[in-house]
Coordinates of C-alpha atoms in Angstrom, one line a residue:
M1310 CA 25.3 10.3 -7.4
P1311 CA 23.3 12.0 -4.6
A1312 CA 24.4 11.4 -0.7
T1313 CA 22.7 8.3 1.1
P1314 CA 20.4 7.7 2.5
Y1315 CA 18.0 7.9 -0.4
Y1316 CA 15.1 5.7 -1.6
L1317 CA 15.6 5.0 -5.4
I1318 CA 12.5 4.4 -7.6
D1319 CA 13.2 2.5 -10.7
K1320 CA 10.6 3.2 -13.4
S1321 CA 11.6 0.4 -15.6
K1322 CA 10.5 -2.0 -12.5
L1323 CA 7.6 -0.1 -11.4
K1324 CA 6.5 -0.5 -15.4
S1325 CA 6.7 -4.2 -15.0
N1326 CA 3.9 -4.0 -12.5
M1327 CA 2.1 -1.2 -14.5
E1328 CA 2.1 -3.6 -17.4
K1329 CA 0.4 -6.2 -15.5
I1330 CA -2.2 -3.9 -13.8
A1331 CA -3.0 -2.8 -17.5
Y1332 CA -3.2 -6.3 -18.6
V1333 CA -5.8 -7.1 -15.9
R1334 CA -7.8 -3.8 -16.6
E1335 CA -8.1 -5.0 -20.3
H1336 CA -9.0 -8.7 -19.7
S1337 CA -11.0 -8.6 -16.9
G1338 CA -13.0 -5.1 -17.2
A1339 CA -12.0 -4.3 -13.5
K1340 CA -10.8 -0.8 -12.9
A1341 CA -7.7 -0.1 -10.8
L1342 CA -7.1 2.5 -8.2
L1343 CA -3.6 3.2 -6.1
A1344 CA -3.9 2.7 -2.6
L1345 CA -2.6 5.7 -1.1
K1346 CA -2.0 4.2 2.4
C1347 CA 0.5 1.9 0.8
F1348 CA 2.3 4.4 -1.5
A1349 CA 1.8 7.9 -1.8
T1350 CA 5.0 9.3 -3.7
W1351 CA 3.6 11.6 -6.0
S1352 CA 6.2 12.4 -8.3
V1353 CA 5.7 9.4 -10.1
F1354 CA 2.0 9.8 -10.3
D1355 CA 1.9 11.2 -13.7
F1356 CA 3.6 7.8 -14.9
M1357 CA 1.3 5.6 -13.0
S1358 CA -1.8 7.1 -14.0
E1359 CA -1.1 6.2 -17.7
Y1360 CA -1.9 2.5 -16.4
M1361 CA -4.7 3.0 -13.6
D1362 CA -7.9 4.6 -13.2
G1363 CA -7.5 6.7 -10.0
T1364 CA -6.9 6.4 -6.1
T1365 CA -8.4 5.1 -3.0
S1366 CA -7.8 6.9 0.2
S1367 CA -8.0 6.3 4.1
S1368 CA -7.9 10.0 5.4
L1369 CA -9.1 13.3 4.1
Y1370 CA -5.3 14.3 3.5
E1371 CA -5.0 11.1 1.0
V1372 CA -8.3 12.3 -0.8
K1373 CA -6.9 15.6 -1.5
L1374 CA -3.4 14.3 -2.7
G1375 CA -5.4 11.9 -4.7
R1376 CA -7.3 14.4 -6.6
Q1377 CA -4.7 17.1 -6.9
K1378 CA -1.8 14.9 -7.9
F1379 CA -3.1 11.7 -9.4
G1380 CA -6.3 13.0 -10.8
K1381 CA -9.0 10.4 -12.7
E1382 CA -11.4 8.6 -10.1
T1383 CA -10.9 9.8 -6.5
H1384 CA -12.3 7.2 -3.9
A1385 CA -12.8 8.3 -0.4
Y1386 CA -12.6 5.8 2.6
S1387 CA -12.2 6.4 6.4
V1388 CA -12.5 4.4 9.3
A1389 CA -14.4 7.3 10.8
Y1390 CA -15.1 10.9 9.3
S1391 CA -15.2 13.9 11.6
D1392 CA -18.0 16.8 11.5
D1393 CA -15.2 19.3 10.5
E1394 CA -14.0 17.4 7.6
I1395 CA -16.7 15.6 5.9
G1396 CA -17.3 18.5 3.8
E1397 CA -13.9 18.7 2.4
V1398 CA -13.7 15.1 1.8
I1399 CA -16.9 15.3 -0.3
E1400 CA -15.5 18.0 -2.4
N1401 CA -12.7 16.2 -3.3
A1402 CA -13.8 12.7 -4.2
D1403 CA -16.0 10.8 -6.8
K1404 CA -17.2 8.0 -4.2
I1405 CA -17.4 7.9 -0.6
I1406 CA -17.3 4.6 1.1
F1407 CA -18.7 4.7 4.8
N1408 CA -17.1 2.2 7.3
S1409 CA -20.3 1.6 9.2
I1410 CA -24.2 2.2 8.8
S1411 CA -24.1 4.6 11.7
Q1412 CA -21.7 6.9 9.8
L1413 CA -23.6 6.4 6.4
T1414 CA -26.6 7.7 8.5
R1415 CA -24.9 10.6 10.3
F1416 CA -23.7 11.9 6.7
A1417 CA -26.8 11.0 4.7
D1418 CA -27.7 14.5 4.3
Q1419 CA -24.1 16.0 3.4
A1420 CA -23.4 13.2 1.2
S1421 CA -26.6 13.3 -0.9
G1422 CA -24.9 14.6 -3.8
I1423 CA -22.2 11.9 -4.4
V1424 CA -21.9 8.3 -5.0
R1425 CA -21.8 6.7 -1.7
G1426 CA -20.7 3.0 -0.8
L1427 CA -20.4 1.0 2.4
R1428 CA -17.8 -1.2 3.7
L1429 CA -18.6 -4.8 4.3
N1430 CA -16.6 -7.5 6.6
P1431 CA -16.8 -11.2 5.4
Q1432 CA -15.5 -12.0 8.7
V1433 CA -12.8 -14.1 7.2
S1434 CA -9.3 -13.0 5.5
T1435 CA -6.1 -14.1 4.4
S1436 CA -3.9 -12.3 7.0
S1437 CA -1.4 -13.9 8.9
F1438 CA -0.9 -11.2 11.1
D1439 CA -3.3 -10.1 13.6
L1440 CA -2.1 -6.8 13.6
A1441 CA -3.1 -6.3 9.9
D1442 CA -6.1 -8.5 10.0
P1443 CA -9.3 -6.7 8.8
A1444 CA -11.7 -10.0 9.9
R1445 CA -9.9 -10.3 13.1
P1446 CA -12.3 -11.0 16.1
F1447 CA -14.3 -7.8 17.3
S1448 CA -12.9 -5.9 13.9
R1449 CA -14.1 -2.2 13.4
L1450 CA -13.7 -2.6 9.8
G1451 CA -16.9 -2.6 8.1
E1452 CA -20.5 -4.0 8.3
W1453 CA -21.0 -7.9 8.5
D1454 CA -24.9 -8.3 9.2
V1455 CA -27.0 -8.4 6.1
A1456 CA -30.1 -7.6 7.6
K1457 CA -28.8 -4.5 8.8
V1458 CA -27.3 -3.5 5.5
E1459 CA -30.6 -4.3 3.6
A1460 CA -32.1 -1.8 5.9
V1461 CA -29.9 1.2 4.0
M1462 CA -29.8 -0.1 0.4
D1463 CA -31.5 3.0 -0.9
R1464 CA -28.6 5.1 0.5
I1465 CA -25.6 3.5 -1.5
S1466 CA -24.9 2.2 -5.1
G1467 CA -21.7 0.1 -4.0
F1468 CA -19.6 -2.2 -1.5
M1469 CA -15.8 -2.1 -0.6
I1470 CA -14.8 -5.4 0.6
H1471 CA -10.9 -5.8 1.6
N1472 CA -10.0 -9.2 3.0
N1473 CA -7.1 -9.7 1.3
C1474 CA -3.5 -9.3 3.0
E1475 CA -0.2 -10.0 0.9
N1476 CA -2.3 -12.9 -0.8
A1477 CA -0.1 -14.4 -3.7
D1478 CA -2.2 -17.7 -3.7
F1479 CA -4.9 -17.5 -6.8
D1480 CA -7.0 -20.6 -5.2
L1481 CA -7.2 -18.8 -2.0
F1482 CA -8.4 -15.4 -3.6
D1483 CA -11.0 -17.6 -5.4
Q1484 CA -12.0 -19.4 -2.2
M1485 CA -12.3 -16.2 -0.6
L1486 CA -14.4 -14.4 -3.6
G1487 CA -16.7 -17.6 -3.1
N1488 CA -17.3 -17.0 0.4
I1489 CA -18.1 -13.3 -0.1
E1490 CA -20.5 -14.5 -2.8
E1491 CA -22.2 -16.7 -0.7
K1492 CA -22.5 -14.3 2.2
F1493 CA -23.6 -11.1 0.4
G1494 CA -24.6 -12.4 -2.7
S1495 CA -28.2 -10.7 -2.1
L1496 CA -26.7 -7.4 -1.4
L1497 CA -24.2 -7.6 -4.6
A1498 CA -26.8 -8.0 -7.0
R1499 CA -28.4 -4.8 -6.2
V1500 CA -25.6 -2.5 -6.6
E1501 CA -23.7 -1.0 -9.4
W1502 CA -19.9 -1.4 -8.4
V1503 CA -17.8 -3.6 -5.9
S1504 CA -14.3 -3.0 -4.8
L1505 CA -12.6 -6.1 -3.9
G1506 CA -9.9 -3.8 -2.2
G1507 CA -6.1 -4.5 -2.0
G1508 CA -3.8 -7.2 -0.8
I1509 CA -4.0 -9.4 -3.9
H1510 CA -0.3 -9.9 -5.1
F1511 CA -1.3 -10.4 -8.7
T1512 CA 1.8 -8.4 -10.2
G1513 CA 4.1 -11.3 -8.5
E1514 CA 5.9 -13.5 -10.4
N1515 CA 4.1 -16.7 -11.7
Y1516 CA 0.7 -15.6 -10.8
P1517 CA -1.9 -16.9 -13.1
L1518 CA -3.1 -13.5 -14.5
D1519 CA -5.6 -15.2 -17.0
K1520 CA -7.4 -16.9 -14.3
F1521 CA -7.6 -14.2 -12.2
C1522 CA -8.8 -11.8 -15.0
A1523 CA -11.6 -14.8 -15.6
R1524 CA -12.6 -15.0 -12.1
L1525 CA -12.9 -11.2 -11.9
K1526 CA -15.1 -11.1 -15.0
A1527 CA -17.3 -14.1 -14.0
F1528 CA -18.0 -12.1 -10.6
S1529 CA -18.5 -8.8 -12.6
E1530 CA -21.1 -10.6 -14.7
K1531 CA -22.7 -12.6 -12.4
F1532 CA -23.6 -9.7 -10.2
G1533 CA -23.9 -6.9 -13.2
V1534 CA -21.2 -4.6 -11.0
Q1535 CA -18.3 -2.7 -12.1
V1536 CA -15.4 -4.2 -10.4
Y1537 CA -12.7 -2.2 -8.5
L1538 CA -9.1 -3.3 -7.4
E1539 CA -7.2 -1.4 -5.0
P1540 CA -3.4 -2.3 -5.4
G1541 CA -1.1 -0.9 -3.1
E1542 CA 1.9 -3.2 -2.7
A1543 CA 1.2 -4.9 -6.0
S1544 CA 1.5 -1.5 -7.7
I1545 CA 5.0 -0.9 -6.5
T1546 CA 6.6 -4.2 -5.4
K1547 CA 10.2 -4.6 -6.2
S1548 CA 10.6 -1.1 -7.9
T1549 CA 12.1 0.5 -5.1
T1550 CA 15.5 0.5 -3.0
L1551 CA 16.9 2.4 0.1
E1552 CA 20.3 3.0 -0.5
V1553 CA 22.6 3.1 2.5
T1554 CA 26.3 3.5 3.3
V1555 CA 28.3 1.8 5.9
L1556 CA 29.5 4.1 8.5
D1557 CA 31.2 1.6 10.9
T1558 CA 31.9 -1.9 11.4
L1559 CA 32.4 -4.0 14.9
F1560 CA 32.4 -7.6 16.2
N1561 CA 30.4 -8.5 19.1
G1562 CA 30.0 -12.5 18.6
K1563 CA 28.9 -11.5 15.4
N1564 CA 30.3 -9.1 12.7
L1565 CA 28.1 -5.9 12.7
A1566 CA 28.0 -3.0 9.8
I1567 CA 26.0 0.1 11.0
V1568 CA 24.6 2.2 8.0
D1569 CA 23.2 5.8 7.9
S1570 CA 19.6 4.8 8.1
S1571 CA 17.2 3.4 10.7
I1572 CA 14.3 0.8 10.2
E1573 CA 12.3 2.7 12.9
A1574 CA 12.9 6.2 11.2
H1575 CA 13.0 4.7 7.6
M1576 CA 11.6 1.1 7.2
L1577 CA 9.1 1.1 10.1
D1578 CA 7.2 -1.9 8.8
L1579 CA 10.2 -4.0 9.6
L1580 CA 10.0 -3.2 13.1
I1581 CA 6.3 -3.3 13.4
Y1582 CA 6.0 -6.7 11.8
R1583 CA 9.3 -8.2 13.0
E1584 CA 10.5 -8.8 9.6
N1585 CA 13.9 -8.8 8.1
A1586 CA 14.8 -6.3 5.0
K1587 CA 16.0 -7.7 1.9
V1588 CA 19.3 -8.0 0.6
L1589 CA 20.4 -9.2 -2.8
P1590 CA 22.1 -11.7 -3.8
N1591 CA 22.6 -12.6 -0.1
T1592 CA 25.2 -15.2 -0.9
G1593 CA 28.8 -15.2 0.2
D1594 CA 31.0 -16.6 3.1
H1595 CA 30.9 -13.1 5.0
P1596 CA 27.8 -13.1 7.1
Y1597 CA 27.2 -9.5 8.8
M1598 CA 24.2 -8.1 10.8
I1599 CA 23.0 -4.8 9.0
C1600 CA 22.3 -2.3 11.7
G1601 CA 20.9 1.1 12.0
K1602 CA 22.2 4.2 13.6
S1603 CA 19.6 5.1 16.0
C1604 CA 19.9 4.7 19.5
L1605 CA 17.1 1.9 19.8
A1606 CA 18.9 -1.2 20.5
G1607 CA 16.7 -3.6 18.1
D1608 CA 17.4 -1.3 15.1
V1609 CA 18.6 -4.2 13.0
F1610 CA 17.9 -4.6 9.1
G1611 CA 18.5 -8.3 9.5
E1612 CA 21.7 -10.7 8.9
F1613 CA 22.7 -11.3 5.3
D1614 CA 25.6 -13.2 3.3
F1615 CA 27.9 -11.2 1.3
E1616 CA 30.6 -12.2 -1.2
N1617 CA 33.4 -9.6 0.5
E1618 CA 34.2 -8.4 3.8
I1619 CA 32.0 -4.9 4.2
K1620 CA 34.2 -2.0 5.0
V1621 CA 33.7 1.7 5.9
G1622 CA 32.0 3.6 3.0
D1623 CA 30.5 0.5 1.4
R1624 CA 27.0 0.8 -0.5
I1625 CA 24.3 -1.7 0.4
S1626 CA 20.9 -1.8 -1.4
I1627 CA 17.9 -2.7 0.9
Q1628 CA 15.3 -4.0 -1.4
D1629 CA 11.4 -3.5 -1.6
A1630 CA 11.7 -0.3 0.1
A1631 CA 8.4 1.7 -1.3
G1632 CA 5.3 0.0 0.0
Y1633 CA 3.9 0.9 3.6
T1634 CA 7.6 2.3 3.8
M1635 CA 8.0 5.5 2.1
V1636 CA 4.6 6.8 3.6
K1637 CA 5.8 5.8 7.3
K1638 CA 9.2 7.4 7.4
N1639 CA 9.8 9.9 10.3
W1640 CA 12.1 12.1 11.9
F1641 CA 12.9 9.6 14.8
N1642 CA 16.4 10.2 16.6
G1643 CA 16.4 13.1 14.2
V1644 CA 18.2 10.9 11.9
G1645 CA 18.4 12.5 8.4
M1646 CA 15.4 11.7 6.2
P1647 CA 16.2 9.8 2.9
S1648 CA 16.1 11.8 -0.3
I1649 CA 13.7 10.4 -3.1
V1650 CA 15.3 9.7 -6.2
I1651 CA 13.8 8.4 -9.5
R1652 CA 15.6 6.4 -12.1
E1653 CA 14.0 7.0 -15.5
L1654 CA 13.5 4.6 -18.3
D1655 CA 16.8 5.6 -20.1
G1656 CA 18.7 4.6 -17.0
T1657 CA 19.4 8.3 -15.9
E1658 CA 18.6 9.4 -12.4
R1659 CA 17.3 12.4 -11.0
V1660 CA 16.8 13.6 -7.4
V1661 CA 13.1 14.8 -6.8
R1662 CA 13.1 15.7 -3.1
E1663 CA 15.8 16.2 -0.4
F1664 CA 15.0 16.8 3.1
T1665 CA 17.0 19.3 5.3
F1666 CA 17.3 20.5 9.1
D1667 CA 14.6 22.9 8.3
D1668 CA 12.1 20.1 7.5
Y1669 CA 12.7 18.5 10.8
V1670 CA 12.3 21.5 12.8
S1671 CA 9.2 22.2 10.9
S1672 CA 7.7 18.8 11.6
L1673 CA 7.9 19.9 15.4
S1674 CA 6.9 23.2 17.3

């Protein structure tokens, strides 16, 4: 058993998500691209590529990672490309999606030999976080003026529309897609492909997959387009834990347990969105606040109930530690970076990456 902390990717749980994605692909005709901004741990890409069609990206480095480590279709998107990277992006992509008409126009000649698309912004979304809402007021994410888009239709063959965020409600997805059809229908009928982005939690428990597939298929047939989905969180939900060890216990009005990890360093989204981690089963008569080891006063995973008193040396598994987590890990406070461990389908575990002091030093200058 490796030393903690480490991220543990359980392939059997990952496979459950992959099989649902494969089901949607088969029954809807949609293609599925892994959103690398959410999850980019390429040690499991060979496994995931058996169930998915490729990757979509948000930067040059993600484009290259997708091309080199995942293969299959490689979609490139960025809020803005720079002059010194656009050539390399095009070299590594099958499709390039521009965020704005000005970027599309600026790089029209360089991108003339590759399939091009444009991001549309429906100006409505499912996000409950303004920080993550692509349709927030004054959003820079995509074009919304149909007349302006019509003027550049000869330069593109598809659209990307991303306005779902943690949306586990099929009826809400259906309503949102209806809004897209109403607002952009005249444009959608003139292109060959449409990506509906990510944020659709269709691999969650009790999600009506057959209704979802039928809706996607109807959309595809109505406009004559190849539909793409960009599952990030949906691809890896509940597949990964952060394994930590208790280093100390204290009492300061509440029982505190300090572990060998940190939310700012290893689960940054908890801090950004002011959310608690998940610990299962979270039942029992012994409440504890689980705290990180960094010097940040608010480095707290959350408060949970345990069956027994917590002691130094106890192990705790923090749930859902893959999406927007492993890609955001950092060296804050010089806290040791978690290793990456994979549990194979037969139950065996192997360490695929360990990080050392040399990695810490090389990340600086």
